[in-house]
Amino acid sequence: MSTASLVTIVIVVLVVLLVLLVLAIGYVLWQRRTARLRERFGPEYSRTVEESGGRRKAEADLREREKRHDRLELRPVSDEAARRYRADWDAIQRRFVDEPGGAVEEADVLVVRIMRDRGYPVDDFDQRADDVSVDHPEVAQHYRAAHGVAVEHQHGKAGTEQLRGAVTSYRSLVDALLEDGAGGQRRQ
């Protein structure tokens, strides 16, 4: 075997090893990105994978949500606005006793008002839910469910227990939006 043949073999082996190394690094980075998205989005990650029909498309969607969220100019609500929203929420809960459906409708409107005040775009429900899922993935699931009940109620198809669950879900979202939107103040 000539020296030129040995050099060629060594070069081919080195190129193959380099390609394998690049593939291994790419795989590790991909796994880390997937793990980061799973950790950040929790149950929203699984929902998005199921809804989009695959992990690759879901992860692209979740990364796009993050980019969109980063472009938003979110701001905390003022202390006065937070107190007003809490008072509005208390009135919604009292109304639930006599008018569960009306309370759910009001809760849906209140969430939109708070989100608008915080700087979220509010024109499209799906976009609102996606935007809020970046900071509050667990609550986003509840928001989708509660909004679904509100829509069912408008068509006369929601029962009292569904309405009760919706109010509970809306409360989770109201609390989350006000807690991180009013200097971390927590409801007493």
Short mmCIF file of C-alpha atoms in Angstrom, two decimals:
data_model
loop_
_atom_site.label_atom_id
_atom_site.label_comp_id
_atom_site.label_asym_id
_atom_site.label_seq_id
_atom_site.Cartn_x
_atom_site.Cartn_y
_atom_site.Cartn_z
CA MET A 1 0.00 0.00 0.00
CA SER A 2 1.44 3.34 -0.99
CA THR A 3 1.74 6.42 1.19
CA ALA A 4 -0.80 8.24 -0.98
CA SER A 5 -3.35 5.47 -0.37
CA LEU A 6 -2.78 5.64 3.39
CA VAL A 7 -3.18 9.42 3.37
CA THR A 8 -6.41 9.08 1.38
CA ILE A 9 -7.75 6.50 3.84
CA VAL A 10 -6.83 8.68 6.82
CA ILE A 11 -8.50 11.71 5.22
CA VAL A 12 -11.68 9.73 4.47
CA VAL A 13 -11.78 8.38 8.03
CA LEU A 14 -11.25 11.88 9.45
CA VAL A 15 -14.01 13.31 7.24
CA VAL A 16 -16.40 10.53 8.31
CA LEU A 17 -15.53 11.14 11.98
CA LEU A 18 -16.03 14.89 11.51
CA VAL A 19 -19.44 14.33 9.91
CA LEU A 20 -20.42 11.98 12.75
CA LEU A 21 -19.26 14.56 15.30
CA VAL A 22 -21.30 17.32 13.63
CA LEU A 23 -24.36 15.04 13.54
CA ALA A 24 -23.90 14.13 17.22
CA ILE A 25 -23.57 17.79 18.22
CA GLY A 26 -26.65 18.66 16.16
CA TYR A 27 -28.62 15.87 17.82
CA VAL A 28 -27.59 16.98 21.32
CA LEU A 29 -28.52 20.61 20.55
CA TRP A 30 -31.88 19.50 19.14
CA GLN A 31 -32.57 17.42 22.26
CA ARG A 32 -31.64 20.35 24.51
CA ARG A 33 -33.94 22.69 22.58
CA THR A 34 -36.76 20.16 22.86
CA ALA A 35 -36.14 19.75 26.59
CA ARG A 36 -36.10 23.53 27.08
CA LEU A 37 -39.40 23.93 25.22
CA ARG A 38 -40.96 21.06 27.18
CA GLU A 39 -39.86 22.58 30.45
CA ARG A 40 -40.99 26.09 29.55
CA PHE A 41 -44.36 25.17 28.06
CA GLY A 42 -45.22 22.10 30.15
CA PRO A 43 -48.67 20.80 29.20
CA GLU A 44 -48.89 23.37 26.40
CA TYR A 45 -45.99 21.57 24.67
CA SER A 46 -47.93 18.29 24.58
CA ARG A 47 -51.13 20.02 23.46
CA THR A 48 -49.30 21.79 20.65
CA VAL A 49 -47.59 18.59 19.47
CA GLU A 50 -50.93 16.79 19.40
CA GLU A 51 -52.73 19.66 17.68
CA SER A 52 -50.06 20.29 15.05
CA GLY A 53 -49.50 16.61 14.30
CA GLY A 54 -45.80 16.45 15.02
CA ARG A 55 -42.96 17.58 17.20
CA ARG A 56 -41.05 19.52 14.55
CA LYS A 57 -44.04 21.67 13.58
CA ALA A 58 -45.06 22.13 17.22
CA GLU A 59 -41.58 23.24 18.25
CA ALA A 60 -41.46 25.72 15.37
CA ASP A 61 -44.82 27.08 16.55
CA LEU A 62 -43.64 27.36 20.16
CA ARG A 63 -40.41 29.11 19.13
CA GLU A 64 -42.49 31.52 17.02
CA ARG A 65 -44.68 32.21 20.06
CA GLU A 66 -41.58 33.05 22.07
CA LYS A 67 -40.35 35.43 19.37
CA ARG A 68 -43.75 37.09 19.10
CA HIS A 69 -43.96 37.37 22.90
CA ASP A 70 -40.51 38.96 23.05
CA ARG A 71 -41.69 41.65 20.62
CA LEU A 72 -44.69 42.52 22.79
CA GLU A 73 -44.37 45.52 25.04
CA LEU A 74 -45.95 43.97 28.12
CA ARG A 75 -46.31 46.14 31.16
CA PRO A 76 -47.61 45.72 34.68
CA VAL A 77 -51.01 47.08 35.57
CA SER A 78 -51.01 49.95 38.03
CA ASP A 79 -51.80 49.22 41.66
CA GLU A 80 -55.06 51.11 41.24
CA ALA A 81 -56.01 49.08 38.16
CA ALA A 82 -55.13 45.84 39.97
CA ARG A 83 -57.43 46.80 42.86
CA ARG A 84 -60.19 47.66 40.39
CA TYR A 85 -59.76 44.36 38.56
CA ARG A 86 -59.83 42.47 41.88
CA ALA A 87 -63.06 44.26 42.81
CA ASP A 88 -64.50 43.41 39.39
CA TRP A 89 -63.51 39.79 39.93
CA ASP A 90 -65.17 39.72 43.35
CA ALA A 91 -68.37 41.05 41.76
CA ILE A 92 -68.19 38.32 39.10
CA GLN A 93 -67.92 35.66 41.79
CA ARG A 94 -70.92 37.08 43.64
CA ARG A 95 -72.90 37.19 40.40
CA PHE A 96 -72.17 33.52 39.77
CA VAL A 97 -74.60 32.52 42.52
CA ASP A 98 -77.59 34.00 40.71
CA GLU A 99 -76.38 34.14 37.10
CA PRO A 100 -73.61 31.62 36.37
CA GLY A 101 -73.72 32.22 32.63
CA GLY A 102 -73.55 35.98 33.00
CA ALA A 103 -70.64 35.61 35.39
CA VAL A 104 -68.72 33.53 32.84
CA GLU A 105 -69.39 36.11 30.13
CA GLU A 106 -68.17 38.89 32.42
CA ALA A 107 -65.10 36.87 33.37
CA ASP A 108 -64.23 36.45 29.69
CA VAL A 109 -64.56 40.21 29.15
CA LEU A 110 -62.52 40.98 32.28
CA VAL A 111 -59.65 38.78 31.11
CA VAL A 112 -59.58 40.62 27.78
CA ARG A 113 -59.55 43.98 29.60
CA ILE A 114 -56.64 42.93 31.80
CA MET A 115 -54.72 41.54 28.85
CA ARG A 116 -55.27 44.73 26.86
CA ASP A 117 -54.12 46.79 29.84
CA ARG A 118 -50.99 44.62 30.09
CA GLY A 119 -50.17 45.16 26.41
CA TYR A 120 -51.32 41.88 24.89
CA PRO A 121 -53.00 42.06 21.47
CA VAL A 122 -56.60 40.98 22.07
CA ASP A 123 -58.25 40.79 18.66
CA ASP A 124 -58.04 37.01 18.24
CA PHE A 125 -58.75 34.46 20.98
CA ASP A 126 -56.32 31.83 19.69
CA GLN A 127 -53.55 34.40 19.51
CA ARG A 128 -54.36 35.61 23.06
CA ALA A 129 -54.15 32.05 24.36
CA ASP A 130 -50.88 31.45 22.50
CA ASP A 131 -49.39 34.71 23.79
CA VAL A 132 -50.34 34.02 27.39
CA SER A 133 -49.02 30.45 27.11
CA VAL A 134 -45.45 31.73 26.92
CA ASP A 135 -45.53 33.03 30.50
CA HIS A 136 -48.39 30.92 31.85
CA PRO A 137 -48.59 27.58 30.02
CA GLU A 138 -50.63 25.82 32.71
CA VAL A 139 -53.11 28.67 32.88
CA ALA A 140 -53.38 28.86 29.08
CA GLN A 141 -54.96 25.40 29.05
CA HIS A 142 -57.54 26.56 31.57
CA TYR A 143 -58.13 29.72 29.56
CA ARG A 144 -58.87 27.70 26.42
CA ALA A 145 -61.27 25.46 28.35
CA ALA A 146 -63.02 28.39 30.04
CA HIS A 147 -63.41 30.28 26.78
CA GLY A 148 -64.83 27.12 25.20
CA VAL A 149 -67.45 26.96 27.95
CA ALA A 150 -68.24 30.66 27.43
CA VAL A 151 -68.86 29.96 23.74
CA GLU A 152 -70.99 26.91 24.60
CA HIS A 153 -72.99 29.06 27.02
CA GLN A 154 -73.72 31.56 24.25
CA HIS A 155 -75.30 28.66 22.36
CA GLY A 156 -77.21 27.44 25.43
CA LYS A 157 -75.12 24.28 25.78
CA ALA A 158 -73.17 24.79 29.02
CA GLY A 159 -74.34 23.33 32.31
CA THR A 160 -73.82 24.83 35.76
CA GLU A 161 -70.84 22.61 36.59
CA GLN A 162 -69.14 23.56 33.33
CA LEU A 163 -69.77 27.21 34.14
CA ARG A 164 -68.37 26.72 37.65
CA GLY A 165 -65.23 25.16 36.18
CA ALA A 166 -64.92 28.04 33.73
CA VAL A 167 -65.09 30.61 36.52
CA THR A 168 -62.38 28.72 38.42
CA SER A 169 -60.23 28.65 35.29
CA TYR A 170 -60.76 32.34 34.63
CA ARG A 171 -59.77 33.07 38.22
CA SER A 172 -56.45 31.29 37.66
CA LEU A 173 -55.77 33.47 34.65
CA VAL A 174 -56.85 36.69 36.36
CA ASP A 175 -54.58 35.88 39.30
CA ALA A 176 -51.64 35.05 37.02
CA LEU A 177 -52.06 38.20 34.94
CA LEU A 178 -52.32 40.42 38.00
CA GLU A 179 -49.58 38.72 40.01
CA ASP A 180 -46.91 39.19 37.39
CA GLY A 181 -48.53 42.33 36.06
CA ALA A 182 -48.70 44.34 39.29
CA GLY A 183 -45.25 44.03 40.73
CA GLY A 184 -45.81 40.48 41.95
CA GLN A 185 -48.63 41.38 44.32
CA ARG A 186 -50.46 38.28 45.39
CA ARG A 187 -54.10 38.00 46.33
CA GLN A 188 -54.52 37.81 50.09
#
